[in-house]
Coordinates of C-alpha atoms in Angstrom, one line a residue:
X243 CA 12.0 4.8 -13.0
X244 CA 11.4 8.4 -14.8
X245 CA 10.6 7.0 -18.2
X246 CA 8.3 4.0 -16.9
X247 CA 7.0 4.6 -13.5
X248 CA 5.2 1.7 -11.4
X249 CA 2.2 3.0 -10.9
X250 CA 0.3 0.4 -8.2
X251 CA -3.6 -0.6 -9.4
X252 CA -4.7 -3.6 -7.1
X253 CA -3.7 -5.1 -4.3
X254 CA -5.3 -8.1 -2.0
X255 CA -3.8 -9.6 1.2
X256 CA -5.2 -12.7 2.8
X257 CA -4.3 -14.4 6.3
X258 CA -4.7 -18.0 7.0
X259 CA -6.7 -17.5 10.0
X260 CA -4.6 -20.6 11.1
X261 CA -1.5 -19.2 13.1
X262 CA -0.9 -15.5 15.1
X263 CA 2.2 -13.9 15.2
X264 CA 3.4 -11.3 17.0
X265 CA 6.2 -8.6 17.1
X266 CA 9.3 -10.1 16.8
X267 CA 8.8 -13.0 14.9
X268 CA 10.4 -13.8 11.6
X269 CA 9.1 -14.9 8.2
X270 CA 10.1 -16.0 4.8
X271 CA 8.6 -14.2 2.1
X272 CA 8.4 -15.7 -1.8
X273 CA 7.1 -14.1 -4.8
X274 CA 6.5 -14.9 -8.2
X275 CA 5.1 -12.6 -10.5
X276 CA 2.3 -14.1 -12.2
X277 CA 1.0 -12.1 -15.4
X278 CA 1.9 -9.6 -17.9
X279 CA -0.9 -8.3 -19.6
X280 CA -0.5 -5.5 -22.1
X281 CA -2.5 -2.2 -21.4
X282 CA -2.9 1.1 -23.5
X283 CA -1.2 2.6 -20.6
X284 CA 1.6 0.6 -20.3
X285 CA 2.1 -3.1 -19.3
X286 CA 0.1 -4.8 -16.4
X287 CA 1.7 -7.1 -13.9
X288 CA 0.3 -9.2 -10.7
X289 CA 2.4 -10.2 -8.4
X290 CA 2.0 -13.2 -5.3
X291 CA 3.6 -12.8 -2.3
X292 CA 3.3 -15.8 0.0
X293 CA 4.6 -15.0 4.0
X294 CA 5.4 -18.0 6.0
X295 CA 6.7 -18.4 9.6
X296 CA 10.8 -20.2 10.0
X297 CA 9.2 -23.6 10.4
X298 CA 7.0 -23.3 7.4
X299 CA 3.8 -22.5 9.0
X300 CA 1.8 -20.5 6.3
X301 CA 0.8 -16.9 7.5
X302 CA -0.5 -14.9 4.6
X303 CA -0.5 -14.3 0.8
X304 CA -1.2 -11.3 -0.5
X305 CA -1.3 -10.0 -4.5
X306 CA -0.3 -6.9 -5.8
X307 CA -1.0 -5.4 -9.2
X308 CA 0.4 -2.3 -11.3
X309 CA 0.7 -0.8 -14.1
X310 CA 4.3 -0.1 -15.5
X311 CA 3.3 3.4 -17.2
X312 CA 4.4 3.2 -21.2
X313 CA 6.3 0.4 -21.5
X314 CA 5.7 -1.9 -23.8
X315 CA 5.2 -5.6 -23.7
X316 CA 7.1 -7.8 -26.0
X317 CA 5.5 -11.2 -27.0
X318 CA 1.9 -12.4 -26.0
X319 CA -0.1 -11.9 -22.9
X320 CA 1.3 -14.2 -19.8
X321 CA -0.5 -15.4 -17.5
X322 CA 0.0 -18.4 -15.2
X323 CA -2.1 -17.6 -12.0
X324 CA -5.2 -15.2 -11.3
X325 CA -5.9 -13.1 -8.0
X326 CA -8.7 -14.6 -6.2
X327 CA -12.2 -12.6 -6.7
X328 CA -12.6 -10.0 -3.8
X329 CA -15.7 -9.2 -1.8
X330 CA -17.7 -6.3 -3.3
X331 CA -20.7 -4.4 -2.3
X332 CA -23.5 -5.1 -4.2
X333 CA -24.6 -3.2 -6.8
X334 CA -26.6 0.1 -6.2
X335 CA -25.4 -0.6 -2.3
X336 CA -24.6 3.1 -1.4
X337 CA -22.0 3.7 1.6
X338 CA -24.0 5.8 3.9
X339 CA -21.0 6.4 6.7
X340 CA -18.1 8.8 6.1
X341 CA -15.4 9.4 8.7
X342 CA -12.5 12.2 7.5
X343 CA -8.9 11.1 7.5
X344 CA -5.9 13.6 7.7
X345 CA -2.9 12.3 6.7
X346 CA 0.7 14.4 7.6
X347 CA 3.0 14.6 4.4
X348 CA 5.7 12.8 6.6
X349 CA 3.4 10.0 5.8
X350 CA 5.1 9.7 2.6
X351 CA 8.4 8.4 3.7
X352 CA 6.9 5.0 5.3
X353 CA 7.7 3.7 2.2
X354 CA 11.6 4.4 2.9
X355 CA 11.2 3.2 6.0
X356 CA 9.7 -0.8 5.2
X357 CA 13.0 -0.9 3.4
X358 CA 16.1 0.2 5.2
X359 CA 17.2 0.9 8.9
X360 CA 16.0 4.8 9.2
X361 CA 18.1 5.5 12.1
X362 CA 21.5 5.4 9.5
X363 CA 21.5 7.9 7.1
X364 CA 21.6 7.4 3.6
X365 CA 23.7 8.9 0.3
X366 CA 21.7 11.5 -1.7
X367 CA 22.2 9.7 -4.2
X368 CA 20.0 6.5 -3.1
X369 CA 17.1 8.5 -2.6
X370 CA 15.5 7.4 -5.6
X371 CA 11.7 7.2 -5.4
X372 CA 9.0 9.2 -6.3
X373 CA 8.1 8.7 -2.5
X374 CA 9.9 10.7 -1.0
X375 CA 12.1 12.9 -3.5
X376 CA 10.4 15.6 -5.1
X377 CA 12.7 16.4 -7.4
X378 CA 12.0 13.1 -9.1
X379 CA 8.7 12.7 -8.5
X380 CA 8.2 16.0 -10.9
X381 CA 10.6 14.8 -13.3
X382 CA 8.2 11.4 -13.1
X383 CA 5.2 13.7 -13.8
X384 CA 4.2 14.4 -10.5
X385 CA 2.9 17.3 -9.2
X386 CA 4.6 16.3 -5.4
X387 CA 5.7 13.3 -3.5
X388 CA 3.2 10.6 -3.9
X389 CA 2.0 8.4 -1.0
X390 CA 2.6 4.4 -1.0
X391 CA -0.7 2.7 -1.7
X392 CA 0.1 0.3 1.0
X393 CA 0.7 3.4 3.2
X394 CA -2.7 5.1 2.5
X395 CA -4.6 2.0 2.7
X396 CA -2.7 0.7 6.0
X397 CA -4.0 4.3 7.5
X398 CA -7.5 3.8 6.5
X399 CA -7.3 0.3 7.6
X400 CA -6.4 1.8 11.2
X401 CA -9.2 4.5 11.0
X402 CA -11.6 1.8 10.1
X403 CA -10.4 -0.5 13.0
X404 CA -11.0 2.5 15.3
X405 CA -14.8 3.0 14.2
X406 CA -15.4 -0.7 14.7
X407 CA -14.0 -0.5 18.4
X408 CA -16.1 3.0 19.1
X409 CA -19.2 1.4 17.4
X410 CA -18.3 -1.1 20.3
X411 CA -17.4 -4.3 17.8
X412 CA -14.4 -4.2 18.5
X413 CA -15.2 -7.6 21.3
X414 CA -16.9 -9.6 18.6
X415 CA -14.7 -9.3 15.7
X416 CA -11.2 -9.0 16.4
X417 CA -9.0 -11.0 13.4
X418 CA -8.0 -9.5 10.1
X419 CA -8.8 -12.2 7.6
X420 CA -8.1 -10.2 4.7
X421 CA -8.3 -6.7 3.1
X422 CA -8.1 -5.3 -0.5
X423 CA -8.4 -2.4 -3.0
X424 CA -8.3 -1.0 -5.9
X425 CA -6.1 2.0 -6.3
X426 CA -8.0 4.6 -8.6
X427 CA -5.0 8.3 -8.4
X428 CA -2.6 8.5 -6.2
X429 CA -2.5 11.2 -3.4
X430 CA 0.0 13.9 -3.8
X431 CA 2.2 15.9 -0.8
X432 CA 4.1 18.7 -1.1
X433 CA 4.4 20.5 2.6
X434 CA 0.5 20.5 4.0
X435 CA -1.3 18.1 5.3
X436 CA -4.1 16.1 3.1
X437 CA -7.3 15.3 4.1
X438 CA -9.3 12.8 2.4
X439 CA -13.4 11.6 3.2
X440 CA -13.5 7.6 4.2
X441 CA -16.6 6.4 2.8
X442 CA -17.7 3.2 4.1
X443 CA -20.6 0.5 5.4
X444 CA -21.0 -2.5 7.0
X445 CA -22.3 -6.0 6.1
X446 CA -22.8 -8.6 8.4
X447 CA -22.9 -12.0 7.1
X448 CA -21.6 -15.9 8.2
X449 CA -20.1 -14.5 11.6
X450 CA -17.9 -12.1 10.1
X451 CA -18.0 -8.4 9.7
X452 CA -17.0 -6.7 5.9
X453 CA -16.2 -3.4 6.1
X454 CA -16.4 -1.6 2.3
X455 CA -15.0 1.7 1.7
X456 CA -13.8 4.3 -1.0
X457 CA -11.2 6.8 -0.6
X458 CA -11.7 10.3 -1.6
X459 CA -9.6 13.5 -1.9
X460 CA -11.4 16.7 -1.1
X461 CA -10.3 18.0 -4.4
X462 CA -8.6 15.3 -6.7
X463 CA -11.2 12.6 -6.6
X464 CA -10.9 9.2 -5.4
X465 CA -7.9 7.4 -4.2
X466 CA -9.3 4.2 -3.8
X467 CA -11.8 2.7 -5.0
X468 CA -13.6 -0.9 -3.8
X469 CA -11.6 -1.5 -0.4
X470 CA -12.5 -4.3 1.2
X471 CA -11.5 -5.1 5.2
X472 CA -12.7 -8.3 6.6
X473 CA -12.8 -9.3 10.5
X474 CA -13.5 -12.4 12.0
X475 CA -13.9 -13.5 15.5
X476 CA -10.9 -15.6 15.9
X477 CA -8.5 -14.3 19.0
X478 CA -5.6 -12.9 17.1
X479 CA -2.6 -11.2 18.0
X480 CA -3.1 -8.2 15.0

């Protein structure tokens, strides 16, 4: 994990549109990873996830792509599926809308909580991500405790979400059908908060509302670059 840290690039999440769920309900999750490309930086992978309720009813499927940082790829290229192409602005489109987003350095340990029950403690020992141990995050390379992509992106979503329902959308477009971005340096934590400029416009187009947005720190540059966030006008339980 020191020697050849994951370091996340893409990622691109899709609903069916076709069945809500709501808290409480259980899914099966299967993934695959789907290519191995080699990179200067290291090797790059793309995994699928596909989410399905208990009886089989499809929910979502979402890719996520990364760079594993200096390793090195042995054999050819592999790739057996693609991620699908995501919405993008068009070119010269300039996003004339910025909202700031602070984000508390607690933030960083919602990784370690999507993967174990918080409320028992865990060995020392265990605590081994960059996430959330700084002691390995600088042995990583790190300057301090990175932040999840899916954790910064889930709080932009939820800003973004907020400025559609103030902007008083909220009544005409209220089902995620998909979201994406393209993670361009991850944002660091020590003990402060972080505050980052949401950059973003909308487009309306075939009765659905895409939200586009970049990501930037107010001194490290940008975070994330191309996000996508796509609403339709199905009822949904989101």
């Amino acid at each position: 994990m020191i020697k050849n840290t994951l370091a996340h690039h893409t990622c691109d999440v899709i609903f069916s549109g076709k069945n809500d769920f709501r808290a409480g309900d259980e899914f099966e999750s299967n993934f695959k990873m789907i290519s191995a490309t080699k990179k200067k930086s290291g090797i790059r992978v793309v995994t699928k996830f596909v989410h399905s309720k208990m009886d089989g009813q499809h929910v979502a499927e979402g890719y996520f792509g990364g760079v594993i940082l200096g390793a090195e790829l042995e054999g050819e290229d592999t790739v057996i599926d693609s991620m699908p192409e995501r919405p993008l602005r068009e070119d010269g489109t300039k996003l004339v809308e910025s909202v700031e987003l602070l984000l508390p350095p607690n933030a960083a340990h919602i990784w370690d909580a999507c993967i174990r029950d918080t409320r028992v403690p865990k060995a020392k020992s265990s605590d081994i991500n960059v996430h959330t141990n700084l002691d390995l995050a600088e042995k990583a390379g790190f300057k301090a405790r990175t932040f999840t992509g899916l954790c910064l992106l889930a709080n932009v979503i939820t800003l973004l979400l907020c400025k559609v329902d103030t902007d008083g959308l909220r009544e005409n477009f209220t089902f995620i059908e998909r979201y994406g971005c393209r993670f361009s340096k991850p944002v660091m934590a020590l003990f402060d908060s972080i505050l980052l400029d949401v950059f973003y416009s909308y487009k309306f187009e075939n009765s659905n509302l895409t939200i586009f947005f970049d990501v930037v720190q107010k001194t490290d540059g940008t975070a994330i670059k191309d996000g996508c966030l796509v609403l339709g006008t199905k009822k949904s339980h989101l």
